[in-house]
Amino acid sequence: MVKMIEVAKLARVSPSTVSRVLSNSPYVSEETRQRVLEAVKLLEYKPNRLASNLRKMSSKTVVVVLPDITNPFFSKILQGLEDVARENGYHVLLGDTGNSLKLEKDFIDLVRERFVDGLILATARIRKEEILAISQEMPVVLACEYVEGYDIPTVSIDNISAARQATEHLINLGHQRIGFITGPLGVILSRDRLKGYRQALLLHEIPIEEALIQEGDFSVKSGYDIMMKFLAVNPPPTAVFASNDEMAVGAMKAIKHKGMRVPDDVAVIGFDDIPLCTLVEPELTTIAQPKYEIGIQAMEMLLKIIKGEMLVKRQIVLAHQLVVRESCGYNLYRQGGEVETNIHT
Amino acid sequence: MVKMIEVAKLARVSPSTVSRVLSNSPYVSEETRQRVLEAVKLLEYKPNRLASNLRKMSSKTVVVVLPDITNPFFSKILQGLEDVARENGYHVLLGDTGNSLKLEKDFIDLVRERFVDGLILATARIRKEEILAISQEMPVVLACEYVEGYDIPTVSIDNISAARQATEHLINLGHQRIGFITGPLGVILSRDRLKGYRQALLLHEIPIEEALIQEGDFSVKSGYDIMMKFLAVNPPPTAVFASNDEMAVGAMKAIKHKGMRVPDDVAVIGFDDIPLCTLVEPELTTIAQPKYEIGIQAMEMLLKIIKGEMLVKRQIVLAHQLVVRESCGYNLYRQGGEVETNIHT
DNA sequence: CTGAAAGCGCTTACAG
DNA sequence: CTGAAAGCGCTTACAG
């Protein structure tokens, strides 16, 4: 491996000067710069990042902690995060926890070990107090996740309003018995979506039936299983709201397996707006989260913190959007013409 | 930030000893070890990885270069890669190129800069010769991708045989006019799948119609568009083989939009076996690639190279599998009972 | 079993 | 504009 000193010798300068040229310092004469650049080229010199990291006390790397990289929701957020990181000369270390608390802690420790300069948490199983403590001593931004009552930098949507809107969409279509498939209730955004569902029913004076609220785990299978339970209730719900799209698709499967039709017999609405929504039949109506944008903004926020800039806003709430497709029978809607429609292609 | 020297002082030993304790060196007395461990705990000391990296000339990090993290095929491979890396104390740096040659080169350069210890290429746009050169001077493994004629460490399936088997599945079901949607022909595995398709037709003495071979780009949309073209051919093909599942699903959409049915009017078979296959209707018959296993083996291979171990096999070919579901009318098949069926749940 | 010393390859304040 | 020197915080051969 070629070292800087060898380049320096060939260019008849000191290593300091080589370093200056490579870091684009203005304090180098054009002539010297050229000589150094030639030597660099000739020797195919690549600076040793390990050394420069130590000296600068920064690896220009950020760890992104998420529960499952194969989940299209998170991979899209990750893409936004990575794009901004790259544009700013940062790298992303993958922190796939598989929902393991231990792994989550291990990845967080990478910041303490100065292996990475900052931390994005797109999942957070650890206790609130710990998150708060960490966020006070090192650069951290929560993406999607958030912590109530604390002032931790966060980028997310308003899950309560979004879930309320989804539920009201069904109510406006005339549904009174609406099943709700929650996400894991240990996760705050699952609890928020449940809140929104409850608010919508209350607002429209529809009684809440506990039998129509069941906890899923965000998997297709759990959506399927819970829908099967709903269909065994007498009478079954005429509509179902699932806390994410995978569970909604699972619910649709269950309805079809029972020989019923979506949306005619049961309307279905999901949450997130992943690509799958337009690939199933009927296409899934859902609440779109600006996944890529969440990633963008979360990384921009983190880089600001790393650079020591002050944050104007520490909590960013991005807009969600009801995307009306086919799974709730949107034809009815067209007549009212009251709700925004946005059929993605 | 607490440094090692402070721990050493508190424990009344030298930094050397602290280092030995932390690296589990056997040359430390139990008594000393305890004293050091206590000091570490008391001061909440975390060793600075930037320094240790430089000293050891290793970051225990590997970069995984892939074209698109939101693609479920690659994210599953990545999961396998990451699991093995983590088990071995390694980290994964994300190298999402978005198919950009420049980014690909940038990520590869991270190995030259010693920022990472090794490289997994799950996409490879750069020239063969360059890949060969790189693989000779640093640890590299190709996953899925491969280079003909060179002895570069590789883990993949046999794409020719797999595509031949998919095509023969259709032929065995009685189809004679089989459309083929290729992947981008700049990618070797796309060309191999085309080869397999051709071989199958030749083997069964079915004439090859160039109009029934069209190049897609692995997207749902390209599958849709090409299928629309096929349906405009007179007479249209009775079956279609798409080089990946997304394009197959796009083709299914096109068929349905034309008011035709899958598999009754046109049979469809895909490639890869991503989760989507069981979520569309009818469920998609496809060739399953062992994605996770490819990741596992590729990373195991890479770590061996990094550790300087000799590779027994430099080219690993894993088994693919025909997964018969509903999109080719598998009922016909059951009578013959000749083909392995493997309906995933 | 333990410590003093050297050194990993850069970068950067300092001096000129 | 340029160079000599110090130092980032570890690890590890060497000596005892």
Tab-separated table of C-alpha atoms in Angstrom, chain A:
chain	number	residue	atom	x	y	z
A	1	MET	CA	0.000	0.000	0.000
A	2	VAL	CA	1.398	3.347	-1.024
A	3	LYS	CA	1.779	5.863	1.789
A	4	MET	CA	1.691	9.598	1.791
A	5	ILE	CA	5.408	9.877	2.483
A	6	GLU	CA	6.188	8.136	-0.789
A	7	VAL	CA	4.014	10.543	-2.703
A	8	ALA	CA	5.756	13.399	-0.889
A	9	LYS	CA	9.178	12.133	-1.904
A	10	LEU	CA	8.223	11.703	-5.516
A	11	ALA	CA	6.739	15.186	-5.636
A	12	ARG	CA	9.668	16.644	-3.668
A	13	VAL	CA	7.467	18.123	-0.960
A	14	SER	CA	6.587	17.299	2.632
A	15	PRO	CA	3.671	15.063	3.638
A	16	SER	CA	1.996	18.184	4.987
A	17	THR	CA	1.785	19.561	1.515
A	18	VAL	CA	0.447	16.336	0.059
A	19	SER	CA	-2.217	16.362	2.701
A	20	ARG	CA	-3.061	19.959	1.886
A	21	VAL	CA	-3.404	19.226	-1.797
A	22	LEU	CA	-5.663	16.272	-1.149
A	23	SER	CA	-7.873	18.231	1.194
A	24	ASN	CA	-8.090	21.085	-1.305
A	25	SER	CA	-6.410	23.559	0.974
A	26	PRO	CA	-6.006	26.934	-0.754
A	27	TYR	CA	-2.535	27.385	0.740
A	28	VAL	CA	-0.723	25.503	-1.983
A	29	SER	CA	0.834	26.999	-5.092
A	30	GLU	CA	-0.630	25.819	-8.347
A	31	GLU	CA	2.706	24.450	-9.450
A	32	THR	CA	3.180	22.358	-6.324
A	33	ARG	CA	-0.389	21.157	-6.529
A	34	GLN	CA	0.172	19.812	-10.015
A	35	ARG	CA	3.379	18.041	-9.032
A	36	VAL	CA	1.645	16.389	-6.101
A	37	LEU	CA	-1.378	15.406	-8.153
A	38	GLU	CA	0.879	13.787	-10.716
A	39	ALA	CA	2.690	11.809	-8.082
A	40	VAL	CA	-0.625	10.723	-6.597
A	41	LYS	CA	-1.754	9.531	-9.960
A	42	LEU	CA	1.491	7.832	-10.809
A	43	LEU	CA	1.599	5.872	-7.576
A	44	GLU	CA	-2.164	5.310	-7.527
A	45	TYR	CA	-2.119	6.658	-4.022
A	46	LYS	CA	-5.269	6.402	-1.919
A	47	PRO	CA	-5.167	8.053	1.490
A	48	ASN	CA	-5.680	5.679	4.381
A	49	ARG	CA	-9.076	6.507	5.798
A	50	LEU	CA	-8.386	4.666	9.028
A	51	ALA	CA	-5.621	7.112	9.799
A	52	SER	CA	-7.505	10.161	8.710
A	53	ASN	CA	-10.515	9.074	10.740
A	54	LEU	CA	-8.460	8.867	13.895
A	55	ARG	CA	-6.790	12.174	13.328
A	56	LYS	CA	-10.072	13.929	12.552
A	57	MET	CA	-11.978	11.953	15.150
A	58	SER	CA	-14.716	11.256	12.683
A	59	SER	CA	-15.551	8.434	10.334
A	60	LYS	CA	-18.149	10.356	8.362
A	61	THR	CA	-20.359	7.384	8.960
A	62	VAL	CA	-23.785	7.154	10.484
A	63	VAL	CA	-25.587	4.058	11.710
A	64	VAL	CA	-29.216	3.521	10.782
A	65	VAL	CA	-31.034	1.260	13.197
A	66	LEU	CA	-34.153	-0.380	11.811
A	67	PRO	CA	-36.097	-3.553	12.577
A	68	ASP	CA	-36.019	-5.263	9.189
A	69	ILE	CA	-34.312	-4.277	6.006
A	70	THR	CA	-36.556	-6.521	3.897
A	71	ASN	CA	-39.589	-4.494	4.947
A	72	PRO	CA	-40.351	-2.172	2.020
A	73	PHE	CA	-41.453	0.591	4.343
A	74	PHE	CA	-38.084	0.773	6.041
A	75	SER	CA	-36.023	0.178	2.956
A	76	LYS	CA	-37.626	3.218	1.349
A	77	ILE	CA	-36.841	5.371	4.359
A	78	LEU	CA	-33.321	4.015	4.293
A	79	GLN	CA	-32.990	5.068	0.688
A	80	GLY	CA	-33.828	8.656	1.608
A	81	LEU	CA	-31.409	8.542	4.496
A	82	GLU	CA	-28.640	7.149	2.346
A	83	ASP	CA	-29.125	9.608	-0.491
A	84	VAL	CA	-28.707	12.598	1.790
A	85	ALA	CA	-25.804	10.984	3.602
A	86	ARG	CA	-23.977	10.326	0.364
A	87	GLU	CA	-24.551	13.807	-0.987
A	88	ASN	CA	-22.847	15.078	2.123
A	89	GLY	CA	-19.934	12.694	1.997
A	90	TYR	CA	-21.274	10.413	4.707
A	91	HIS	CA	-21.687	6.668	4.708
A	92	VAL	CA	-24.416	4.529	6.171
A	93	LEU	CA	-23.769	1.546	8.360
A	94	LEU	CA	-26.609	-0.922	8.360
A	95	GLY	CA	-28.171	-1.606	11.750
A	96	ASP	CA	-30.759	-4.309	11.150
A	97	THR	CA	-31.906	-5.371	14.605
A	98	GLY	CA	-34.477	-7.990	13.640
A	99	ASN	CA	-36.369	-6.520	16.577
A	100	SER	CA	-33.692	-7.643	19.010
A	101	LEU	CA	-33.182	-5.271	21.893
A	102	LYS	CA	-29.644	-6.482	22.364
A	103	LEU	CA	-28.677	-5.757	18.772
A	104	GLU	CA	-30.304	-2.362	19.033
A	105	LYS	CA	-28.103	-1.557	22.002
A	106	ASP	CA	-25.044	-2.899	20.216
A	107	PHE	CA	-25.644	-0.598	17.282
A	108	ILE	CA	-26.241	2.375	19.545
A	109	ASP	CA	-22.938	1.605	21.239
A	110	LEU	CA	-21.164	2.185	17.931
A	111	VAL	CA	-21.710	5.894	18.480
A	112	ARG	CA	-20.233	5.703	21.953
A	113	GLU	CA	-17.208	3.922	20.524
A	114	ARG	CA	-16.868	6.773	18.009
A	115	PHE	CA	-17.070	4.198	15.264
A	116	VAL	CA	-19.853	6.302	13.765
A	117	ASP	CA	-20.652	9.989	14.081
A	118	GLY	CA	-24.380	9.734	14.579
A	119	LEU	CA	-27.425	7.576	14.912
A	120	ILE	CA	-30.800	7.309	13.219
A	121	LEU	CA	-33.325	5.249	15.108
A	122	ALA	CA	-36.162	3.983	12.929
A	123	THR	CA	-37.025	1.516	15.641
A	124	ALA	CA	-36.650	2.024	19.365
A	125	ARG	CA	-37.263	-0.745	21.788
A	126	ILE	CA	-35.052	0.675	24.499
A	127	ARG	CA	-36.582	2.691	27.297
A	128	LYS	CA	-37.558	6.322	26.767
A	129	GLU	CA	-35.165	7.530	29.419
A	130	GLU	CA	-32.272	5.823	27.693
A	131	ILE	CA	-33.162	7.383	24.357
A	132	LEU	CA	-33.330	10.763	26.004
A	133	ALA	CA	-29.968	10.270	27.692
A	134	ILE	CA	-28.359	9.149	24.455
A	135	SER	CA	-29.829	12.029	22.491
A	136	GLN	CA	-28.343	14.458	24.953
A	137	GLU	CA	-24.811	13.181	24.681
A	138	MET	CA	-24.592	12.357	20.975
A	139	PRO	CA	-26.235	13.084	17.619
A	140	VAL	CA	-29.472	11.112	17.363
A	141	VAL	CA	-32.603	11.518	15.285
A	142	LEU	CA	-35.721	9.402	15.502
A	143	ALA	CA	-37.366	8.550	12.183
A	144	CYS	CA	-41.028	7.447	12.399
A	145	GLU	CA	-40.531	6.491	15.998
A	146	TYR	CA	-41.037	9.152	18.599
A	147	VAL	CA	-41.076	9.594	22.326
A	148	GLU	CA	-43.894	11.372	24.077
A	149	GLY	CA	-43.126	14.323	26.277
A	150	TYR	CA	-39.434	14.556	25.484
A	151	ASP	CA	-37.698	16.977	23.222
A	152	ILE	CA	-35.818	14.491	21.053
A	153	PRO	CA	-35.169	15.338	17.392
A	154	THR	CA	-37.814	13.509	15.404
A	155	VAL	CA	-39.227	13.211	11.909
A	156	SER	CA	-42.583	11.495	11.534
A	157	ILE	CA	-46.168	11.905	10.469
A	158	ASP	CA	-49.149	12.570	12.710
A	159	ASN	CA	-50.320	9.007	13.166
A	160	ILE	CA	-53.378	9.911	15.210
A	161	SER	CA	-54.801	12.223	12.563
A	162	ALA	CA	-53.859	9.850	9.780
A	163	ALA	CA	-55.648	6.926	11.398
A	164	ARG	CA	-58.634	9.123	12.164
A	165	GLN	CA	-58.798	10.118	8.531
A	166	ALA	CA	-58.598	6.524	7.343
A	167	THR	CA	-61.407	5.548	9.674
A	168	GLU	CA	-63.527	8.515	8.666
A	169	HIS	CA	-63.054	7.545	5.049
A	170	LEU	CA	-64.809	4.285	5.847
A	171	ILE	CA	-67.460	6.008	7.938
A	172	ASN	CA	-68.172	8.463	5.135
A	173	LEU	CA	-68.709	5.522	2.845
A	174	GLY	CA	-71.495	4.445	5.161
A	175	HIS	CA	-69.716	1.864	7.301
A	176	GLN	CA	-70.695	1.576	10.943
A	177	ARG	CA	-69.054	-1.671	11.961
A	178	ILE	CA	-65.379	-1.195	11.276
A	179	GLY	CA	-62.807	-3.730	12.379
A	180	PHE	CA	-59.363	-2.439	13.345
A	181	ILE	CA	-56.178	-4.439	13.116
A	182	THR	CA	-53.571	-2.704	15.250
A	183	GLY	CA	-49.827	-2.968	15.011
A	184	PRO	CA	-47.843	-4.298	17.982
A	185	LEU	CA	-49.054	-2.168	20.865
A	186	GLY	CA	-45.594	-1.903	22.340
A	187	VAL	CA	-44.831	0.525	19.530
A	188	ILE	CA	-46.099	4.040	20.051
A	189	LEU	CA	-47.225	4.582	16.528
A	190	SER	CA	-49.464	1.548	16.829
A	191	ARG	CA	-51.066	3.046	19.903
A	192	ASP	CA	-51.471	6.366	18.109
A	193	ARG	CA	-53.206	4.762	15.176
A	194	LEU	CA	-55.556	3.030	17.582
A	195	LYS	CA	-56.251	6.407	19.192
A	196	GLY	CA	-57.106	7.886	15.810
A	197	TYR	CA	-59.477	5.024	15.073
A	198	ARG	CA	-61.219	5.510	18.404
A	199	GLN	CA	-61.455	9.266	17.901
A	200	ALA	CA	-63.154	8.829	14.547
A	201	LEU	CA	-65.770	6.480	15.951
A	202	LEU	CA	-66.423	8.785	18.906
A	203	LEU	CA	-66.714	11.790	16.618
A	204	HIS	CA	-69.367	10.019	14.618
A	205	GLU	CA	-71.053	8.539	17.678
A	206	ILE	CA	-70.391	4.986	16.630
A	207	PRO	CA	-70.075	2.599	19.573
A	208	ILE	CA	-66.653	1.002	19.982
A	209	GLU	CA	-66.737	-2.787	20.009
A	210	GLU	CA	-63.671	-4.272	21.638
A	211	ALA	CA	-64.154	-7.496	19.664
A	212	LEU	CA	-63.484	-5.491	16.515
A	213	ILE	CA	-60.075	-4.348	17.735
A	214	GLN	CA	-57.322	-6.950	17.493
A	215	GLU	CA	-53.560	-6.721	17.795
A	216	GLY	CA	-51.500	-7.767	14.782
A	217	ASP	CA	-47.743	-7.807	14.249
A	218	PHE	CA	-47.535	-6.017	10.881
A	219	SER	CA	-47.226	-9.309	8.972
A	220	VAL	CA	-49.474	-10.479	6.143
A	221	LYS	CA	-50.231	-13.578	8.153
A	222	SER	CA	-51.442	-11.705	11.216
A	223	GLY	CA	-53.742	-9.632	9.006
A	224	TYR	CA	-55.099	-12.839	7.538
A	225	ASP	CA	-55.617	-14.530	10.889
A	226	ILE	CA	-57.306	-11.560	12.509
A	227	MET	CA	-59.591	-11.044	9.543
A	228	MET	CA	-60.638	-14.651	9.857
A	229	LYS	CA	-61.620	-13.910	13.454
A	230	PHE	CA	-63.532	-10.819	12.405
A	231	LEU	CA	-65.444	-12.828	9.823
A	232	ALA	CA	-66.496	-15.242	12.555
A	233	VAL	CA	-68.093	-12.411	14.550
A	234	ASN	CA	-71.837	-12.207	14.053
A	235	PRO	CA	-72.513	-10.045	12.187
A	236	PRO	CA	-69.047	-9.467	10.747
A	237	PRO	CA	-67.715	-5.944	10.201
A	238	THR	CA	-68.462	-4.380	6.819
A	239	ALA	CA	-65.081	-2.663	6.718
A	240	VAL	CA	-61.596	-3.170	8.095
A	241	PHE	CA	-58.773	-0.772	8.759
A	242	ALA	CA	-55.334	-2.369	9.082
A	243	SER	CA	-52.419	-0.472	10.607
A	244	ASN	CA	-50.177	-1.304	7.706
A	245	ASP	CA	-50.512	-2.452	4.125
A	246	GLU	CA	-49.210	-5.976	4.610
A	247	MET	CA	-51.869	-6.735	7.205
A	248	ALA	CA	-54.482	-5.155	4.939
A	249	VAL	CA	-53.429	-7.468	2.133
A	250	GLY	CA	-53.604	-10.396	4.538
A	251	ALA	CA	-57.123	-9.325	5.455
A	252	MET	CA	-58.074	-9.148	1.788
A	253	LYS	CA	-56.792	-12.689	1.337
A	254	ALA	CA	-58.921	-13.910	4.206
A	255	ILE	CA	-62.028	-12.222	2.850
A	256	LYS	CA	-61.518	-13.806	-0.552
A	257	HIS	CA	-60.824	-17.225	0.950
A	258	LYS	CA	-64.175	-16.977	2.677
A	259	GLY	CA	-65.735	-16.477	-0.722
A	260	MET	CA	-66.516	-12.828	-0.058
A	261	ARG	CA	-65.515	-9.853	-2.141
A	262	VAL	CA	-63.518	-6.676	-1.531
A	263	PRO	CA	-64.894	-4.024	-1.384
A	264	ASP	CA	-68.461	-5.248	-1.995
A	265	ASP	CA	-68.750	-7.397	1.105
A	266	VAL	CA	-65.952	-5.923	3.170
A	267	ALA	CA	-64.063	-2.704	2.497
A	268	VAL	CA	-60.360	-2.666	3.380
A	269	ILE	CA	-58.010	0.218	4.019
A	270	GLY	CA	-54.313	0.003	4.819
A	271	PHE	CA	-51.510	2.270	5.988
A	272	ASP	CA	-48.078	3.249	4.573
A	273	ASP	CA	-48.575	2.971	0.820
A	274	ILE	CA	-45.947	0.467	-0.194
A	275	PRO	CA	-45.587	-0.681	-3.826
A	276	LEU	CA	-47.615	-3.793	-3.065
A	277	CYS	CA	-50.778	-1.647	-2.860
A	278	THR	CA	-51.086	-1.296	-6.606
A	279	LEU	CA	-50.195	-4.923	-7.291
A	280	VAL	CA	-53.029	-6.594	-5.447
A	281	GLU	CA	-56.607	-6.813	-6.623
A	282	PRO	CA	-58.489	-4.707	-5.921
A	283	GLU	CA	-55.796	-2.073	-5.497
A	284	LEU	CA	-55.487	-1.063	-1.880
A	285	THR	CA	-56.736	2.261	-0.571
A	286	THR	CA	-54.334	3.452	2.088
A	287	ILE	CA	-52.732	6.292	3.992
A	288	ALA	CA	-49.515	7.278	2.256
A	289	GLN	CA	-46.553	8.139	4.420
A	290	PRO	CA	-43.806	10.196	2.756
A	291	LYS	CA	-41.252	7.477	3.436
A	292	TYR	CA	-38.468	8.765	1.254
A	293	GLU	CA	-39.016	12.302	2.512
A	294	ILE	CA	-38.893	11.106	6.114
A	295	GLY	CA	-35.502	9.644	5.341
A	296	ILE	CA	-34.328	12.843	3.655
A	297	GLN	CA	-35.344	15.096	6.480
A	298	ALA	CA	-34.159	12.814	9.249
A	299	MET	CA	-30.685	12.633	7.744
A	300	GLU	CA	-30.559	16.363	7.103
A	301	MET	CA	-31.446	16.919	10.718
A	302	LEU	CA	-28.823	14.484	11.931
A	303	LEU	CA	-26.079	16.038	9.833
A	304	LYS	CA	-26.972	19.446	11.227
A	305	ILE	CA	-26.640	18.121	14.748
A	306	ILE	CA	-23.324	16.488	13.887
A	307	LYS	CA	-22.048	19.744	12.481
A	308	GLY	CA	-23.140	21.481	15.636
A	309	GLU	CA	-25.724	23.650	13.962
A	310	MET	CA	-28.760	24.721	15.906
A	311	LEU	CA	-32.010	23.080	14.917
A	312	VAL	CA	-34.840	25.460	14.166
A	313	LYS	CA	-37.364	22.691	14.569
A	314	ARG	CA	-36.616	19.654	16.657
A	315	GLN	CA	-39.831	17.828	15.794
A	316	ILE	CA	-40.790	17.635	12.158
A	317	VAL	CA	-44.254	16.339	11.303
A	318	LEU	CA	-44.713	15.587	7.633
A	319	ALA	CA	-48.017	15.388	5.827
A	320	HIS	CA	-49.672	12.043	5.169
A	321	GLN	CA	-52.203	11.535	2.430
A	322	LEU	CA	-55.271	9.419	1.887
A	323	VAL	CA	-54.786	7.543	-1.359
A	324	VAL	CA	-58.106	6.296	-2.661
A	325	ARG	CA	-57.860	3.224	-4.846
A	326	GLU	CA	-60.295	0.357	-5.173
A	327	SER	CA	-60.465	-1.585	-1.935
A	328	CYS	CA	-63.093	0.599	-0.301
A	329	GLY	CA	-65.351	1.062	-3.306
A	330	TYR	CA	-64.281	4.521	-4.262
A	331	ASN	CA	-67.004	4.883	-6.854
A	332	LEU	CA	-69.428	5.880	-4.162
A	333	TYR	CA	-67.013	8.590	-3.333
A	334	ARG	CA	-66.742	10.181	-6.666
A	335	GLN	CA	-70.327	11.321	-6.278
A	336	GLY	CA	-69.628	13.134	-3.051
A	337	GLY	CA	-66.385	14.448	-4.466
A	338	GLU	CA	-65.296	15.570	-1.030
A	339	VAL	CA	-62.108	13.666	-0.442
A	340	GLU	CA	-58.743	14.109	-2.067
A	341	THR	CA	-57.941	11.262	-4.368
A	342	ASN	CA	-54.514	10.454	-5.522
A	343	ILE	CA	-54.219	7.335	-7.537
A	344	HIS	CA	-50.562	6.520	-7.803
A	345	THR	CA	-49.334	4.846	-10.905
